[in-house]
Short mmCIF file of C-alpha atoms in Angstrom, two decimals:
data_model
loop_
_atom_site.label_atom_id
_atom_site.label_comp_id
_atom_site.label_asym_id
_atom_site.label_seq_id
_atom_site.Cartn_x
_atom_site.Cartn_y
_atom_site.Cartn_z
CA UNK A 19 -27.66 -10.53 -4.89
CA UNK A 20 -28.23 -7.43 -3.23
CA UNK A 21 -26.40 -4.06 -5.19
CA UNK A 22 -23.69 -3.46 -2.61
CA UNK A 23 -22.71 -7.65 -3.33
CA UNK A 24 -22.91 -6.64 -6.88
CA UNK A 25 -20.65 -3.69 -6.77
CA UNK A 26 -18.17 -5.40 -4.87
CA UNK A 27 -17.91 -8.57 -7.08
CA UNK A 28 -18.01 -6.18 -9.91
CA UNK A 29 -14.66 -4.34 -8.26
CA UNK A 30 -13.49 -7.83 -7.70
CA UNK A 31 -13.60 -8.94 -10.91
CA UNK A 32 -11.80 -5.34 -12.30
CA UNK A 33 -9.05 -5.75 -9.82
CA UNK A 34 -8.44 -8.98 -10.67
CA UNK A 35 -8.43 -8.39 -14.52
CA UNK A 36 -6.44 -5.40 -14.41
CA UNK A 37 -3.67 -7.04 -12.25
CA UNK A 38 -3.30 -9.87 -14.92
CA UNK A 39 -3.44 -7.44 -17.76
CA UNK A 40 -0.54 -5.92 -15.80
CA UNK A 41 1.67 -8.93 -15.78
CA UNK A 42 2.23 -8.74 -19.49
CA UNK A 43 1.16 -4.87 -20.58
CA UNK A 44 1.75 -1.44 -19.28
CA UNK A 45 -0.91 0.54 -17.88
CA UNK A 46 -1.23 2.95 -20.53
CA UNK A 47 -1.48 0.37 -23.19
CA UNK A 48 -4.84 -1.30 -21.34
CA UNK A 49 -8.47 0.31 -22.53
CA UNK A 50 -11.30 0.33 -20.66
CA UNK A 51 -12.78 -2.14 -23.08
CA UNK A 52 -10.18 -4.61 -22.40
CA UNK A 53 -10.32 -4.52 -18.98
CA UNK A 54 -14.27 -5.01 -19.19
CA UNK A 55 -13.69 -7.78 -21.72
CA UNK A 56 -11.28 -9.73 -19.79
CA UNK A 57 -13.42 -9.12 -15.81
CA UNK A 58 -16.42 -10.20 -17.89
CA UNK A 59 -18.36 -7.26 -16.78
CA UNK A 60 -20.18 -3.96 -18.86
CA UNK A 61 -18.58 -1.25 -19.81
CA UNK A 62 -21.08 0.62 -17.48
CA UNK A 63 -20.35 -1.15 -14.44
CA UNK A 64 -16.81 -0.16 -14.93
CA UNK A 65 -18.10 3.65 -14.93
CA UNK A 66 -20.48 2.98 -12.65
CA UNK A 67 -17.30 2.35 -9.88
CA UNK A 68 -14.59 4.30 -11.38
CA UNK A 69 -13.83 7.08 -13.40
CA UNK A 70 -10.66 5.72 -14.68
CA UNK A 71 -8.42 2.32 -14.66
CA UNK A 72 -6.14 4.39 -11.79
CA UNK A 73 -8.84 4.38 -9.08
CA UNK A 74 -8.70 0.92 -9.67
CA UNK A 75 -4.98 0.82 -8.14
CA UNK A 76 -5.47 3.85 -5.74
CA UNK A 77 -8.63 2.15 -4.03
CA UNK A 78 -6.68 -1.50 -3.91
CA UNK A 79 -3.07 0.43 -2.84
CA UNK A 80 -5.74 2.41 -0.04
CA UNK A 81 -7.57 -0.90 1.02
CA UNK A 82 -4.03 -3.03 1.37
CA UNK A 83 -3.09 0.00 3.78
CA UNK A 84 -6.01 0.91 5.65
CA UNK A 85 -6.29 -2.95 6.62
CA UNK A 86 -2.78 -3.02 7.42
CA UNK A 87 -3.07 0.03 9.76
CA UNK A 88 -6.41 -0.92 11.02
CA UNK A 89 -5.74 -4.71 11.79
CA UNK A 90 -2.87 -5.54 12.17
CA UNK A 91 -1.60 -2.56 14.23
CA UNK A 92 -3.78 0.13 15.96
CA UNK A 93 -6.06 -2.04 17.24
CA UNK A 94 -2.98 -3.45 18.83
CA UNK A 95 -2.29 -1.15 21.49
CA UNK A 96 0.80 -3.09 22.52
CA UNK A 97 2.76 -2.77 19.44
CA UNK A 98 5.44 -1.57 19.51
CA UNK A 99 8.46 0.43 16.54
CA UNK A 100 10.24 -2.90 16.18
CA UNK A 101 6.88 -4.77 15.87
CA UNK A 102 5.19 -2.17 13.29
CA UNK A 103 8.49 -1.94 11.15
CA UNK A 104 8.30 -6.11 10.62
CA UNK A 105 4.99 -5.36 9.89
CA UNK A 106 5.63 -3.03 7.14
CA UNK A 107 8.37 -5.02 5.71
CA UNK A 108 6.06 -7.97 5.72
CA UNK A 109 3.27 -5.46 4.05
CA UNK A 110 6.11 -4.90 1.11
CA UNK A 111 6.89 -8.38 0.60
CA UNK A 112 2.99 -9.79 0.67
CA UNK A 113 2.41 -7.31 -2.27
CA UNK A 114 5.69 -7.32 -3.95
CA UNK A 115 3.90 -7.96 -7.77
CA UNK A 116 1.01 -5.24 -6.80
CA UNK A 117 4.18 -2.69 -5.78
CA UNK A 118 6.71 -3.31 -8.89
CA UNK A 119 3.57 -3.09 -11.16
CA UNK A 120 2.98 0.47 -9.65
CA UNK A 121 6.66 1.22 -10.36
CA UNK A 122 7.07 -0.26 -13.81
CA UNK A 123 4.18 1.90 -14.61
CA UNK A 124 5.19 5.04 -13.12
CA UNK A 125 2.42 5.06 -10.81
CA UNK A 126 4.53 4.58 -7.49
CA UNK A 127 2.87 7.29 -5.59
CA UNK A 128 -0.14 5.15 -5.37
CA UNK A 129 1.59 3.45 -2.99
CA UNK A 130 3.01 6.38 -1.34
CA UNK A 131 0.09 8.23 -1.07
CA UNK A 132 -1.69 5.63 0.28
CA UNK A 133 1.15 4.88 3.27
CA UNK A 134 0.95 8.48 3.88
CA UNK A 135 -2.65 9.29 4.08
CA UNK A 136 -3.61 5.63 6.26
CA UNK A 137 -0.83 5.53 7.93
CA UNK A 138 -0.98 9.45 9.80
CA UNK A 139 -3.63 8.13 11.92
CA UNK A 140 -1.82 5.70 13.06
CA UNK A 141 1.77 7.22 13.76
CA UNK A 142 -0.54 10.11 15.98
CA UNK A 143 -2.89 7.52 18.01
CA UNK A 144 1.03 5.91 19.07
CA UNK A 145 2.35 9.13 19.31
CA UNK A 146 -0.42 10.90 20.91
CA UNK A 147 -0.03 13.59 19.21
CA UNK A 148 -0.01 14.50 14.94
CA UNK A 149 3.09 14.07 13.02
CA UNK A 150 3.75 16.92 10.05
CA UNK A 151 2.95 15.80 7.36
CA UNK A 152 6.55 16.53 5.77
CA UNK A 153 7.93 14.00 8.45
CA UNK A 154 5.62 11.10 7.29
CA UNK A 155 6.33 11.91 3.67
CA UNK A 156 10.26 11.80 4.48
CA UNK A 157 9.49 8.84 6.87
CA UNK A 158 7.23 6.91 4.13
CA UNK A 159 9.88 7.59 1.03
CA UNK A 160 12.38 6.17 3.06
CA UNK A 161 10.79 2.49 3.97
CA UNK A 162 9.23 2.29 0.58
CA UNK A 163 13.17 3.12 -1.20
CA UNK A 164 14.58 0.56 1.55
CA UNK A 165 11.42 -2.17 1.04
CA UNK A 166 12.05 -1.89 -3.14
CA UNK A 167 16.00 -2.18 -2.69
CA UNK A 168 15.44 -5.19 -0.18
CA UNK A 169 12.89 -6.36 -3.17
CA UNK A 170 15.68 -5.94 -5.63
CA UNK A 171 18.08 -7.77 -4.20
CA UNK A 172 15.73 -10.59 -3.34
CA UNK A 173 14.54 -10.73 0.28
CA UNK A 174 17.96 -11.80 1.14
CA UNK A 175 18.16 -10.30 3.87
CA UNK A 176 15.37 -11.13 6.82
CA UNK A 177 12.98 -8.94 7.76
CA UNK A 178 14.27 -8.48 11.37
CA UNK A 179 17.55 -6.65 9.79
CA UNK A 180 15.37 -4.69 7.40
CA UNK A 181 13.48 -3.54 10.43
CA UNK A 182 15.73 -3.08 12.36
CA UNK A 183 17.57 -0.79 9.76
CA UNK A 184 14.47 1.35 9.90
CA UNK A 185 12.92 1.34 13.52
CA UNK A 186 15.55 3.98 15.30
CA UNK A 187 14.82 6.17 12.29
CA UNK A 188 11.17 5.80 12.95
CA UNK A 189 11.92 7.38 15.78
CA UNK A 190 14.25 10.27 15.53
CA UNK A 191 11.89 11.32 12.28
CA UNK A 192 8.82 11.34 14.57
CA UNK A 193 10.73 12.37 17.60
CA UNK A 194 9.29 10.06 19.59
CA UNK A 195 10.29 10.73 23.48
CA UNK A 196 8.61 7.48 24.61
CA UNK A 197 10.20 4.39 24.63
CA UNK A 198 7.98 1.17 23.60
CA UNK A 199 8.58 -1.87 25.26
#
């Protein structure tokens, strides 16, 4: 196996062990040794990727977002507000676990920062223009605080009303002038 295949099974096999530690202990109560112990991989390897467990849920939050944004909706030129808010929504629900672990922990701006920082690029190639960065932070607090109350009270509601909660405000926050079919 060539090292790049290594590396990546070896951040495979963190992810994965640090997600089911997560499902029955808090972040701050999981060592390094641990983790290694249950991935099955050295205690090097683990510094070898990471400097600590976080970057383990800041490069997974930033992967989950970057392929959302990159496949699912830029390359997508036809997509339009209604279409990218069922896509967030659907985002939200496909990693409900990964998002209330972040919260339970107190690490919740993972996911923020993440949205923010993947999702600029996007917002200016529909735009045509960049947003400031204090609208995509407003814009980004408010879908993740309406994804985790829709969470809370148990997807009741479809994702077409969720969206279509948040698509005019997409707008008005970005002051978007065109209109998207």
């Amino acid at each position: 196996m060539a090292n790049a295949e290594i590396k990546a099974q070896t951040k495979h096999q963190l992810l994965g062990a640090l997600l089911h530690l997560l499902d029955n202990k808090r972040l701050n109560d999981i060592s390094v040794s641990e983790l290694v112990r249950k991935a099955g991989v050295s205690r090097s390897a683990f510094y070898r990727n990471y400097h600590y467990i976080d970057e383990i849920l800041i490069e997974h939050a930033n992967n989950i977002f970057h392929g959302f944004f990159q496949n699912k909706i830029i390359d997508q030129s036809s997509v339009n507000w209604q279409q990218a808010s069922l896509y967030i929504y659907r985002v939200i629900r496909e990693n409900e676990s990964f998002l209330r672990q972040l919260f339970i922990n107190g690490k919740s701006e993972i996911w923020f920062n993440a949205s923010v920082s993947e999702g600029a690029p996007f917002y200016e190639n529909k735009l045509g223009r960049r947003v400031p960065d204090e609208k995509l932070i407003f814009l980004t607090g408010g879908i993740m605080a309406l994804g985790l109350e829709w969470l809370d009270k148990g997807n009741k509601q479809s994702i077409n009303d969720v969206a279509n909660i948040i698509n005019p405000q997409i707008r008005v926050i970005l002051g978007d002038k065109k209109t998207f079919a």
